[in-house]
């Protein structure tokens, strides 16, 4: 159990033992299914923790020049890079830092492929199977009109020379049965090209560390696919699964206000700045010791410390009256938080910390005015 008192407040705190637990589960799937599972930086990129990841996995993804550089210089291996577009000015650096580059369109492939030859990079195309179980359009790469990937009618019978792989990302917090259905669709639409490629990247969204995820079933699905296409190197690049349920964001109540009978506890953190997915997705995060909903006995909204009117979420029910100065702890706040946070309003940014497996509190990063200043000019 993390000892919150040993950390500055507010702080994101990642629990090393829980992280290692997830990494072990992911490695088990990779080994048993004979696939490669790599970390998607877009969900988590706390580079001081990369040595822990490297005990279990070898590669990461990049969606930009900076992520590709992070892969090479901090993760210690070249990136599997995919971005919806590449621009001339960044491409040299992307090539320096990538082992694989996936292009979103034939146009982009044709623009850059010649350059990649000198670097021994394996190139691929993103394909769009026009099938996804994801219901929220914000997270659905296969929604009609999506800008991601080539649909089946856009691929030539013979792939252009130099295309060695397909990349398809369709899932989001999905289970092994969604993976199974997705694979059937990918195979149905794109199977006839498989003999022309060497690798198939099945993107992210595989929530294999969720308590209800059937890892045994996922292994069976992947093994049976591999049995049909033994020449294909299958890659999965989940993000969330790596740091799912591995830590918290601590906060404190700074004031309690009341309007129209609604009580709001205003915190020293912000939903929009520090937990942006809660408003974007949206979803209501769990708070330690509270129940989601207004069943009572003590019902509060929680409000952020930014000036955005919508920087609040409600309701939570507590078993006691909240007091100024009390600590509130948001659960599962490691994936898609620290990579997405902002210093909007110049608000103090929570520290980033780790609770080590031998019970030590380590503050990995404290933000200060210089970080705010440096992000603008
Ligand atoms: C191309 C690609 N790969 C991997 C991921 C990681 O997905 P997740 O964090 O849901 O596993 C995403 C998420 O948007 C993505 O777009």
mmCIF file with all atom_site columns, C-alpha atoms in Angstrom, residues 124-329:
data_model
loop_
_atom_site.group_PDB
_atom_site.id
_atom_site.type_symbol
_atom_site.label_atom_id
_atom_site.label_alt_id
_atom_site.label_comp_id
_atom_site.label_asym_id
_atom_site.label_entity_id
_atom_site.label_seq_id
_atom_site.pdbx_PDB_ins_code
_atom_site.Cartn_x
_atom_site.Cartn_y
_atom_site.Cartn_z
_atom_site.occupancy
_atom_site.B_iso_or_equiv
_atom_site.pdbx_formal_charge
_atom_site.auth_seq_id
_atom_site.auth_comp_id
_atom_site.auth_asym_id
_atom_site.auth_atom_id
_atom_site.pdbx_PDB_model_num
ATOM 1   C CA . UNK A 1 124 ? 4.443   -0.533  -43.699 1.00 0.00 ? 124 UNK A CA 1
ATOM 2   C CA . UNK A 1 125 ? 1.018   0.798   -44.557 1.00 0.00 ? 125 UNK A CA 1
ATOM 3   C CA . UNK A 1 126 ? -1.808  1.465   -42.143 1.00 0.00 ? 126 UNK A CA 1
ATOM 4   C CA . UNK A 1 127 ? -4.905  -0.419  -43.220 1.00 0.00 ? 127 UNK A CA 1
ATOM 5   C CA . UNK A 1 128 ? -8.418  0.292   -42.051 1.00 0.00 ? 128 UNK A CA 1
ATOM 6   C CA . UNK A 1 129 ? -10.714 -2.743  -41.794 1.00 0.00 ? 129 UNK A CA 1
ATOM 7   C CA . UNK A 1 130 ? -13.751 -0.446  -41.416 1.00 0.00 ? 130 UNK A CA 1
ATOM 8   C CA . UNK A 1 131 ? -14.728 -2.470  -38.372 1.00 0.00 ? 131 UNK A CA 1
ATOM 9   C CA . UNK A 1 132 ? -14.377 -1.544  -34.724 1.00 0.00 ? 132 UNK A CA 1
ATOM 10  C CA . UNK A 1 133 ? -16.319 -2.303  -31.548 1.00 0.00 ? 133 UNK A CA 1
ATOM 11  C CA . UNK A 1 134 ? -15.424 1.084   -30.068 1.00 0.00 ? 134 UNK A CA 1
ATOM 12  C CA . UNK A 1 135 ? -18.627 2.998   -29.434 1.00 0.00 ? 135 UNK A CA 1
ATOM 13  C CA . UNK A 1 136 ? -17.220 6.453   -28.627 1.00 0.00 ? 136 UNK A CA 1
ATOM 14  C CA . UNK A 1 137 ? -16.401 8.160   -31.948 1.00 0.00 ? 137 UNK A CA 1
ATOM 15  C CA . UNK A 1 138 ? -13.581 10.178  -30.359 1.00 0.00 ? 138 UNK A CA 1
ATOM 16  C CA . UNK A 1 139 ? -11.728 6.874   -29.949 1.00 0.00 ? 139 UNK A CA 1
ATOM 17  C CA . UNK A 1 140 ? -12.974 5.015   -33.006 1.00 0.00 ? 140 UNK A CA 1
ATOM 18  C CA . UNK A 1 141 ? -10.346 4.894   -35.763 1.00 0.00 ? 141 UNK A CA 1
ATOM 19  C CA . UNK A 1 142 ? -12.771 3.097   -38.088 1.00 0.00 ? 142 UNK A CA 1
ATOM 20  C CA . UNK A 1 143 ? -15.732 5.485   -37.900 1.00 0.00 ? 143 UNK A CA 1
ATOM 21  C CA . UNK A 1 144 ? -17.084 6.357   -41.368 1.00 0.00 ? 144 UNK A CA 1
ATOM 22  C CA . UNK A 1 145 ? -14.918 9.097   -42.859 1.00 0.00 ? 145 UNK A CA 1
ATOM 23  C CA . UNK A 1 146 ? -11.970 8.252   -40.595 1.00 0.00 ? 146 UNK A CA 1
ATOM 24  C CA . UNK A 1 147 ? -8.646  9.694   -41.755 1.00 0.00 ? 147 UNK A CA 1
ATOM 25  C CA . UNK A 1 148 ? -6.756  6.631   -40.553 1.00 0.00 ? 148 UNK A CA 1
ATOM 26  C CA . UNK A 1 149 ? -5.432  4.024   -42.930 1.00 0.00 ? 149 UNK A CA 1
ATOM 27  C CA . UNK A 1 150 ? -6.290  2.691   -46.333 1.00 0.00 ? 150 UNK A CA 1
ATOM 28  C CA . UNK A 1 151 ? -9.535  0.852   -46.870 1.00 0.00 ? 151 UNK A CA 1
ATOM 29  C CA . UNK A 1 152 ? -9.491  -2.350  -48.846 1.00 0.00 ? 152 UNK A CA 1
ATOM 30  C CA . UNK A 1 153 ? -10.480 -0.811  -52.201 1.00 0.00 ? 153 UNK A CA 1
ATOM 31  C CA . UNK A 1 154 ? -7.534  1.586   -52.082 1.00 0.00 ? 154 UNK A CA 1
ATOM 32  C CA . UNK A 1 155 ? -4.791  -1.043  -52.110 1.00 0.00 ? 155 UNK A CA 1
ATOM 33  C CA . UNK A 1 156 ? -3.306  -2.208  -55.416 1.00 0.00 ? 156 UNK A CA 1
ATOM 34  C CA . UNK A 1 157 ? -3.325  -5.982  -56.151 1.00 0.00 ? 157 UNK A CA 1
ATOM 35  C CA . UNK A 1 158 ? 0.455   -5.951  -55.966 1.00 0.00 ? 158 UNK A CA 1
ATOM 36  C CA . UNK A 1 159 ? 1.809   -3.934  -53.030 1.00 0.00 ? 159 UNK A CA 1
ATOM 37  C CA . UNK A 1 160 ? 4.434   -1.352  -53.971 1.00 0.00 ? 160 UNK A CA 1
ATOM 38  C CA . UNK A 1 161 ? 7.979   -2.607  -53.650 1.00 0.00 ? 161 UNK A CA 1
ATOM 39  C CA . UNK A 1 162 ? 9.192   -1.787  -50.125 1.00 0.00 ? 162 UNK A CA 1
ATOM 40  C CA . UNK A 1 163 ? 5.933   -2.368  -48.259 1.00 0.00 ? 163 UNK A CA 1
ATOM 41  C CA . UNK A 1 164 ? 6.857   -4.995  -45.672 1.00 0.00 ? 164 UNK A CA 1
ATOM 42  C CA . UNK A 1 165 ? 4.040   -4.700  -43.159 1.00 0.00 ? 165 UNK A CA 1
ATOM 43  C CA . UNK A 1 166 ? 0.477   -3.734  -42.341 1.00 0.00 ? 166 UNK A CA 1
ATOM 44  C CA . UNK A 1 167 ? -0.562  -1.773  -39.289 1.00 0.00 ? 167 UNK A CA 1
ATOM 45  C CA . UNK A 1 168 ? -4.145  -1.717  -38.057 1.00 0.00 ? 168 UNK A CA 1
ATOM 46  C CA . UNK A 1 169 ? -5.362  -0.018  -34.882 1.00 0.00 ? 169 UNK A CA 1
ATOM 47  C CA . UNK A 1 170 ? -9.064  -0.502  -34.171 1.00 0.00 ? 170 UNK A CA 1
ATOM 48  C CA . UNK A 1 171 ? -9.474  -1.295  -30.467 1.00 0.00 ? 171 UNK A CA 1
ATOM 49  C CA . UNK A 1 172 ? -9.812  0.767   -27.281 1.00 0.00 ? 172 UNK A CA 1
ATOM 50  C CA . UNK A 1 173 ? -9.916  -0.772  -23.801 1.00 0.00 ? 173 UNK A CA 1
ATOM 51  C CA . UNK A 1 174 ? -11.058 -3.927  -25.596 1.00 0.00 ? 174 UNK A CA 1
ATOM 52  C CA . UNK A 1 175 ? -11.167 -7.585  -24.636 1.00 0.00 ? 175 UNK A CA 1
ATOM 53  C CA . UNK A 1 176 ? -9.885  -10.731 -26.314 1.00 0.00 ? 176 UNK A CA 1
ATOM 54  C CA . UNK A 1 177 ? -13.255 -11.384 -28.007 1.00 0.00 ? 177 UNK A CA 1
ATOM 55  C CA . UNK A 1 178 ? -13.064 -7.957  -29.684 1.00 0.00 ? 178 UNK A CA 1
ATOM 56  C CA . UNK A 1 179 ? -9.553  -8.891  -30.793 1.00 0.00 ? 179 UNK A CA 1
ATOM 57  C CA . UNK A 1 180 ? -10.879 -12.138 -32.242 1.00 0.00 ? 180 UNK A CA 1
ATOM 58  C CA . UNK A 1 181 ? -13.629 -10.356 -34.219 1.00 0.00 ? 181 UNK A CA 1
ATOM 59  C CA . UNK A 1 182 ? -11.218 -7.694  -35.404 1.00 0.00 ? 182 UNK A CA 1
ATOM 60  C CA . UNK A 1 183 ? -8.696  -10.264 -36.599 1.00 0.00 ? 183 UNK A CA 1
ATOM 61  C CA . UNK A 1 184 ? -11.423 -12.034 -38.578 1.00 0.00 ? 184 UNK A CA 1
ATOM 62  C CA . UNK A 1 185 ? -12.271 -8.729  -40.309 1.00 0.00 ? 185 UNK A CA 1
ATOM 63  C CA . UNK A 1 186 ? -8.633  -7.873  -40.988 1.00 0.00 ? 186 UNK A CA 1
ATOM 64  C CA . UNK A 1 187 ? -8.040  -11.329 -42.423 1.00 0.00 ? 187 UNK A CA 1
ATOM 65  C CA . UNK A 1 188 ? -11.239 -11.223 -44.490 1.00 0.00 ? 188 UNK A CA 1
ATOM 66  C CA . UNK A 1 189 ? -10.372 -7.890  -46.054 1.00 0.00 ? 189 UNK A CA 1
ATOM 67  C CA . UNK A 1 190 ? -6.574  -7.902  -46.211 1.00 0.00 ? 190 UNK A CA 1
ATOM 68  C CA . UNK A 1 191 ? -5.643  -11.589 -46.029 1.00 0.00 ? 191 UNK A CA 1
ATOM 69  C CA . UNK A 1 192 ? -4.959  -11.829 -49.745 1.00 0.00 ? 192 UNK A CA 1
ATOM 70  C CA . UNK A 1 193 ? -1.965  -9.490  -49.309 1.00 0.00 ? 193 UNK A CA 1
ATOM 71  C CA . UNK A 1 194 ? -0.477  -11.327 -46.326 1.00 0.00 ? 194 UNK A CA 1
ATOM 72  C CA . UNK A 1 195 ? 1.877   -13.394 -48.484 1.00 0.00 ? 195 UNK A CA 1
ATOM 73  C CA . UNK A 1 196 ? 3.435   -10.098 -49.648 1.00 0.00 ? 196 UNK A CA 1
ATOM 74  C CA . UNK A 1 197 ? 4.266   -8.775  -46.153 1.00 0.00 ? 197 UNK A CA 1
ATOM 75  C CA . UNK A 1 198 ? 6.498   -9.763  -43.235 1.00 0.00 ? 198 UNK A CA 1
ATOM 76  C CA . UNK A 1 199 ? 4.787   -8.182  -40.233 1.00 0.00 ? 199 UNK A CA 1
ATOM 77  C CA . UNK A 1 200 ? 1.354   -7.281  -39.006 1.00 0.00 ? 200 UNK A CA 1
ATOM 78  C CA . UNK A 1 201 ? 0.961   -4.701  -36.251 1.00 0.00 ? 201 UNK A CA 1
ATOM 79  C CA . UNK A 1 202 ? -2.400  -5.004  -34.485 1.00 0.00 ? 202 UNK A CA 1
ATOM 80  C CA . UNK A 1 203 ? -2.198  -1.587  -32.845 1.00 0.00 ? 203 UNK A CA 1
ATOM 81  C CA . UNK A 1 204 ? -3.266  -0.868  -29.280 1.00 0.00 ? 204 UNK A CA 1
ATOM 82  C CA . UNK A 1 205 ? -6.423  -1.122  -27.211 1.00 0.00 ? 205 UNK A CA 1
ATOM 83  C CA . UNK A 1 206 ? -5.707  -4.654  -25.906 1.00 0.00 ? 206 UNK A CA 1
ATOM 84  C CA . UNK A 1 207 ? -6.555  -4.240  -22.225 1.00 0.00 ? 207 UNK A CA 1
ATOM 85  C CA . UNK A 1 208 ? -4.868  -7.486  -21.236 1.00 0.00 ? 208 UNK A CA 1
ATOM 86  C CA . UNK A 1 209 ? -4.123  -6.442  -17.646 1.00 0.00 ? 209 UNK A CA 1
ATOM 87  C CA . UNK A 1 210 ? -7.782  -5.781  -16.828 1.00 0.00 ? 210 UNK A CA 1
ATOM 88  C CA . UNK A 1 211 ? -9.065  -8.228  -14.211 1.00 0.00 ? 211 UNK A CA 1
ATOM 89  C CA . UNK A 1 212 ? -11.719 -9.574  -16.609 1.00 0.00 ? 212 UNK A CA 1
ATOM 90  C CA . UNK A 1 213 ? -9.496  -9.879  -19.685 1.00 0.00 ? 213 UNK A CA 1
ATOM 91  C CA . UNK A 1 214 ? -9.233  -13.483 -20.828 1.00 0.00 ? 214 UNK A CA 1
ATOM 92  C CA . UNK A 1 215 ? -5.526  -13.712 -21.585 1.00 0.00 ? 215 UNK A CA 1
ATOM 93  C CA . UNK A 1 216 ? -5.760  -17.435 -22.264 1.00 0.00 ? 216 UNK A CA 1
ATOM 94  C CA . UNK A 1 217 ? -8.310  -16.765 -24.984 1.00 0.00 ? 217 UNK A CA 1
ATOM 95  C CA . UNK A 1 218 ? -6.178  -13.974 -26.488 1.00 0.00 ? 218 UNK A CA 1
ATOM 96  C CA . UNK A 1 219 ? -3.222  -16.366 -26.613 1.00 0.00 ? 219 UNK A CA 1
ATOM 97  C CA . UNK A 1 220 ? -5.361  -18.989 -28.389 1.00 0.00 ? 220 UNK A CA 1
ATOM 98  C CA . UNK A 1 221 ? -6.646  -16.422 -30.908 1.00 0.00 ? 221 UNK A CA 1
ATOM 99  C CA . UNK A 1 222 ? -3.145  -15.171 -31.672 1.00 0.00 ? 222 UNK A CA 1
ATOM 100 C CA . UNK A 1 223 ? -1.669  -18.664 -31.848 1.00 0.00 ? 223 UNK A CA 1
ATOM 101 C CA . UNK A 1 224 ? -4.309  -19.875 -34.260 1.00 0.00 ? 224 UNK A CA 1
ATOM 102 C CA . UNK A 1 225 ? -3.715  -16.784 -36.432 1.00 0.00 ? 225 UNK A CA 1
ATOM 103 C CA . UNK A 1 226 ? 0.026   -17.417 -36.353 1.00 0.00 ? 226 UNK A CA 1
ATOM 104 C CA . UNK A 1 227 ? -0.543  -21.044 -37.304 1.00 0.00 ? 227 UNK A CA 1
ATOM 105 C CA . UNK A 1 228 ? -2.262  -19.833 -40.489 1.00 0.00 ? 228 UNK A CA 1
ATOM 106 C CA . UNK A 1 229 ? 0.445   -17.244 -41.261 1.00 0.00 ? 229 UNK A CA 1
ATOM 107 C CA . UNK A 1 230 ? 3.660   -18.534 -39.685 1.00 0.00 ? 230 UNK A CA 1
ATOM 108 C CA . UNK A 1 231 ? 5.790   -16.142 -41.732 1.00 0.00 ? 231 UNK A CA 1
ATOM 109 C CA . UNK A 1 232 ? 4.125   -13.047 -40.172 1.00 0.00 ? 232 UNK A CA 1
ATOM 110 C CA . UNK A 1 233 ? 5.755   -11.329 -37.204 1.00 0.00 ? 233 UNK A CA 1
ATOM 111 C CA . UNK A 1 234 ? 2.738   -10.175 -35.172 1.00 0.00 ? 234 UNK A CA 1
ATOM 112 C CA . UNK A 1 235 ? 3.135   -7.034  -33.080 1.00 0.00 ? 235 UNK A CA 1
ATOM 113 C CA . UNK A 1 236 ? 0.716   -5.564  -30.516 1.00 0.00 ? 236 UNK A CA 1
ATOM 114 C CA . UNK A 1 237 ? 1.250   -2.045  -29.212 1.00 0.00 ? 237 UNK A CA 1
ATOM 115 C CA . UNK A 1 238 ? -1.040  -1.419  -26.254 1.00 0.00 ? 238 UNK A CA 1
ATOM 116 C CA . UNK A 1 239 ? -0.605  1.647   -24.095 1.00 0.00 ? 239 UNK A CA 1
ATOM 117 C CA . UNK A 1 240 ? -3.187  1.619   -21.307 1.00 0.00 ? 240 UNK A CA 1
ATOM 118 C CA . UNK A 1 241 ? -2.661  -2.067  -20.516 1.00 0.00 ? 241 UNK A CA 1
ATOM 119 C CA . UNK A 1 242 ? 0.888   -1.416  -19.306 1.00 0.00 ? 242 UNK A CA 1
ATOM 120 C CA . UNK A 1 243 ? -0.042  1.070   -16.595 1.00 0.00 ? 243 UNK A CA 1
ATOM 121 C CA . UNK A 1 244 ? -3.684  0.105   -16.004 1.00 0.00 ? 244 UNK A CA 1
ATOM 122 C CA . UNK A 1 245 ? -4.487  0.421   -12.285 1.00 0.00 ? 245 UNK A CA 1
ATOM 123 C CA . UNK A 1 246 ? -0.875  1.110   -11.313 1.00 0.00 ? 246 UNK A CA 1
ATOM 124 C CA . UNK A 1 247 ? -1.214  4.342   -9.416  1.00 0.00 ? 247 UNK A CA 1
ATOM 125 C CA . UNK A 1 248 ? -3.057  7.415   -8.285  1.00 0.00 ? 248 UNK A CA 1
ATOM 126 C CA . UNK A 1 249 ? -3.235  11.187  -8.285  1.00 0.00 ? 249 UNK A CA 1
ATOM 127 C CA . UNK A 1 250 ? -3.318  12.651  -4.787  1.00 0.00 ? 250 UNK A CA 1
ATOM 128 C CA . UNK A 1 251 ? -5.046  15.953  -4.125  1.00 0.00 ? 251 UNK A CA 1
ATOM 129 C CA . UNK A 1 252 ? -6.270  18.141  -1.267  1.00 0.00 ? 252 UNK A CA 1
ATOM 130 C CA . UNK A 1 253 ? -9.495  20.019  -0.597  1.00 0.00 ? 253 UNK A CA 1
ATOM 131 C CA . UNK A 1 254 ? -8.723  23.732  -0.595  1.00 0.00 ? 254 UNK A CA 1
ATOM 132 C CA . UNK A 1 255 ? -12.247 25.147  -0.229  1.00 0.00 ? 255 UNK A CA 1
ATOM 133 C CA . UNK A 1 256 ? -15.874 24.044  -0.132  1.00 0.00 ? 256 UNK A CA 1
ATOM 134 C CA . UNK A 1 257 ? -18.504 26.237  -1.804  1.00 0.00 ? 257 UNK A CA 1
ATOM 135 C CA . UNK A 1 258 ? -22.265 25.907  -2.156  1.00 0.00 ? 258 UNK A CA 1
ATOM 136 C CA . UNK A 1 259 ? -24.615 27.134  -4.906  1.00 0.00 ? 259 UNK A CA 1
ATOM 137 C CA . UNK A 1 260 ? -28.231 26.098  -5.581  1.00 0.00 ? 260 UNK A CA 1
ATOM 138 C CA . UNK A 1 261 ? -27.907 23.386  -2.954  1.00 0.00 ? 261 UNK A CA 1
ATOM 139 C CA . UNK A 1 262 ? -24.853 21.853  -4.656  1.00 0.00 ? 262 UNK A CA 1
ATOM 140 C CA . UNK A 1 263 ? -21.735 21.528  -2.560  1.00 0.00 ? 263 UNK A CA 1
ATOM 141 C CA . UNK A 1 264 ? -18.428 21.574  -4.442  1.00 0.00 ? 264 UNK A CA 1
ATOM 142 C CA . UNK A 1 265 ? -15.121 20.689  -2.866  1.00 0.00 ? 265 UNK A CA 1
ATOM 143 C CA . UNK A 1 266 ? -12.497 22.667  -4.790  1.00 0.00 ? 266 UNK A CA 1
ATOM 144 C CA . UNK A 1 267 ? -9.208  20.817  -5.045  1.00 0.00 ? 267 UNK A CA 1
ATOM 145 C CA . UNK A 1 268 ? -5.564  21.697  -5.641  1.00 0.00 ? 268 UNK A CA 1
ATOM 146 C CA . UNK A 1 269 ? -5.755  19.763  -8.949  1.00 0.00 ? 269 UNK A CA 1
ATOM 147 C CA . UNK A 1 270 ? -7.808  20.213  -12.088 1.00 0.00 ? 270 UNK A CA 1
ATOM 148 C CA . UNK A 1 271 ? -9.783  17.762  -14.212 1.00 0.00 ? 271 UNK A CA 1
ATOM 149 C CA . UNK A 1 272 ? -8.994  19.607  -17.414 1.00 0.00 ? 272 UNK A CA 1
ATOM 150 C CA . UNK A 1 273 ? -5.282  20.071  -16.676 1.00 0.00 ? 273 UNK A CA 1
ATOM 151 C CA . UNK A 1 274 ? -4.395  16.897  -14.810 1.00 0.00 ? 274 UNK A CA 1
ATOM 152 C CA . UNK A 1 275 ? -7.070  14.282  -15.616 1.00 0.00 ? 275 UNK A CA 1
ATOM 153 C CA . UNK A 1 276 ? -8.120  15.398  -19.118 1.00 0.00 ? 276 UNK A CA 1
ATOM 154 C CA . UNK A 1 277 ? -9.674  12.086  -20.181 1.00 0.00 ? 277 UNK A CA 1
ATOM 155 C CA . UNK A 1 278 ? -12.301 12.445  -17.457 1.00 0.00 ? 278 UNK A CA 1
ATOM 156 C CA . UNK A 1 279 ? -13.748 15.365  -19.437 1.00 0.00 ? 279 UNK A CA 1
ATOM 157 C CA . UNK A 1 280 ? -12.804 14.193  -22.936 1.00 0.00 ? 280 UNK A CA 1
ATOM 158 C CA . UNK A 1 281 ? -14.014 10.623  -22.806 1.00 0.00 ? 281 UNK A CA 1
ATOM 159 C CA . UNK A 1 282 ? -15.857 11.432  -20.466 1.00 0.00 ? 282 UNK A CA 1
ATOM 160 C CA . UNK A 1 283 ? -15.828 9.229   -17.367 1.00 0.00 ? 283 UNK A CA 1
ATOM 161 C CA . UNK A 1 284 ? -16.026 9.660   -13.629 1.00 0.00 ? 284 UNK A CA 1
ATOM 162 C CA . UNK A 1 285 ? -12.918 8.423   -11.827 1.00 0.00 ? 285 UNK A CA 1
ATOM 163 C CA . UNK A 1 286 ? -12.992 6.449   -8.595  1.00 0.00 ? 286 UNK A CA 1
ATOM 164 C CA . UNK A 1 287 ? -11.994 8.352   -5.466  1.00 0.00 ? 287 UNK A CA 1
ATOM 165 C CA . UNK A 1 288 ? -10.639 6.351   -2.555  1.00 0.00 ? 288 UNK A CA 1
ATOM 166 C CA . UNK A 1 289 ? -13.230 6.047   0.224   1.00 0.00 ? 289 UNK A CA 1
ATOM 167 C CA . UNK A 1 290 ? -16.084 7.516   -1.854  1.00 0.00 ? 290 UNK A CA 1
ATOM 168 C CA . UNK A 1 291 ? -18.890 6.058   -3.938  1.00 0.00 ? 291 UNK A CA 1
ATOM 169 C CA . UNK A 1 292 ? -19.791 7.412   -7.350  1.00 0.00 ? 292 UNK A CA 1
ATOM 170 C CA . UNK A 1 293 ? -23.352 8.816   -7.262  1.00 0.00 ? 293 UNK A CA 1
ATOM 171 C CA . UNK A 1 294 ? -25.587 10.848  -5.000  1.00 0.00 ? 294 UNK A CA 1
ATOM 172 C CA . UNK A 1 295 ? -26.885 8.129   -2.699  1.00 0.00 ? 295 UNK A CA 1
ATOM 173 C CA . UNK A 1 296 ? -25.356 9.965   0.269   1.00 0.00 ? 296 UNK A CA 1
ATOM 174 C CA . UNK A 1 297 ? -25.053 10.506  3.098   1.00 0.00 ? 297 UNK A CA 1
ATOM 175 C CA . UNK A 1 298 ? -22.607 13.332  2.197   1.00 0.00 ? 298 UNK A CA 1
ATOM 176 C CA . UNK A 1 299 ? -22.750 14.278  -1.478  1.00 0.00 ? 299 UNK A CA 1
ATOM 177 C CA . UNK A 1 300 ? -20.236 16.540  -3.215  1.00 0.00 ? 300 UNK A CA 1
ATOM 178 C CA . UNK A 1 301 ? -19.119 17.637  -6.614  1.00 0.00 ? 301 UNK A CA 1
ATOM 179 C CA . UNK A 1 302 ? -15.381 17.825  -6.944  1.00 0.00 ? 302 UNK A CA 1
ATOM 180 C CA . UNK A 1 303 ? -14.129 20.956  -8.675  1.00 0.00 ? 303 UNK A CA 1
ATOM 181 C CA . UNK A 1 304 ? -10.779 21.722  -10.287 1.00 0.00 ? 304 UNK A CA 1
ATOM 182 C CA . UNK A 1 305 ? -8.654  24.783  -9.571  1.00 0.00 ? 305 UNK A CA 1
ATOM 183 C CA . UNK A 1 306 ? -8.742  26.142  -13.145 1.00 0.00 ? 306 UNK A CA 1
ATOM 184 C CA . UNK A 1 307 ? -11.066 28.861  -14.394 1.00 0.00 ? 307 UNK A CA 1
ATOM 185 C CA . UNK A 1 308 ? -12.793 26.566  -16.893 1.00 0.00 ? 308 UNK A CA 1
ATOM 186 C CA . UNK A 1 309 ? -16.464 26.527  -15.897 1.00 0.00 ? 309 UNK A CA 1
ATOM 187 C CA . UNK A 1 310 ? -16.739 22.859  -16.763 1.00 0.00 ? 310 UNK A CA 1
ATOM 188 C CA . UNK A 1 311 ? -13.738 21.839  -14.664 1.00 0.00 ? 311 UNK A CA 1
ATOM 189 C CA . UNK A 1 312 ? -15.792 19.731  -12.255 1.00 0.00 ? 312 UNK A CA 1
ATOM 190 C CA . UNK A 1 313 ? -17.339 16.300  -12.008 1.00 0.00 ? 313 UNK A CA 1
ATOM 191 C CA . UNK A 1 314 ? -20.173 15.092  -9.809  1.00 0.00 ? 314 UNK A CA 1
ATOM 192 C CA . UNK A 1 315 ? -21.403 13.456  -7.755  1.00 0.00 ? 315 UNK A CA 1
ATOM 193 C CA . UNK A 1 316 ? -19.500 11.430  -5.209  1.00 0.00 ? 316 UNK A CA 1
ATOM 194 C CA . UNK A 1 317 ? -20.928 10.213  -1.899  1.00 0.00 ? 317 UNK A CA 1
ATOM 195 C CA . UNK A 1 318 ? -18.783 10.212  1.227   1.00 0.00 ? 318 UNK A CA 1
ATOM 196 C CA . UNK A 1 319 ? -19.457 8.685   4.633   1.00 0.00 ? 319 UNK A CA 1
ATOM 197 C CA . UNK A 1 320 ? -18.459 11.914  6.414   1.00 0.00 ? 320 UNK A CA 1
ATOM 198 C CA . UNK A 1 321 ? -18.614 15.643  5.940   1.00 0.00 ? 321 UNK A CA 1
ATOM 199 C CA . UNK A 1 322 ? -15.599 16.778  3.927   1.00 0.00 ? 322 UNK A CA 1
ATOM 200 C CA . UNK A 1 323 ? -13.166 19.183  5.546   1.00 0.00 ? 323 UNK A CA 1
ATOM 201 C CA . UNK A 1 324 ? -10.774 21.723  4.056   1.00 0.00 ? 324 UNK A CA 1
ATOM 202 C CA . UNK A 1 325 ? -7.268  20.263  4.042   1.00 0.00 ? 325 UNK A CA 1
ATOM 203 C CA . UNK A 1 326 ? -8.495  16.678  3.631   1.00 0.00 ? 326 UNK A CA 1
ATOM 204 C CA . UNK A 1 327 ? -6.655  14.513  1.108   1.00 0.00 ? 327 UNK A CA 1
ATOM 205 C CA . UNK A 1 328 ? -8.603  12.967  -1.789  1.00 0.00 ? 328 UNK A CA 1
ATOM 206 C CA . UNK A 1 329 ? -6.995  10.281  -3.923  1.00 0.00 ? 329 UNK A CA 1
#
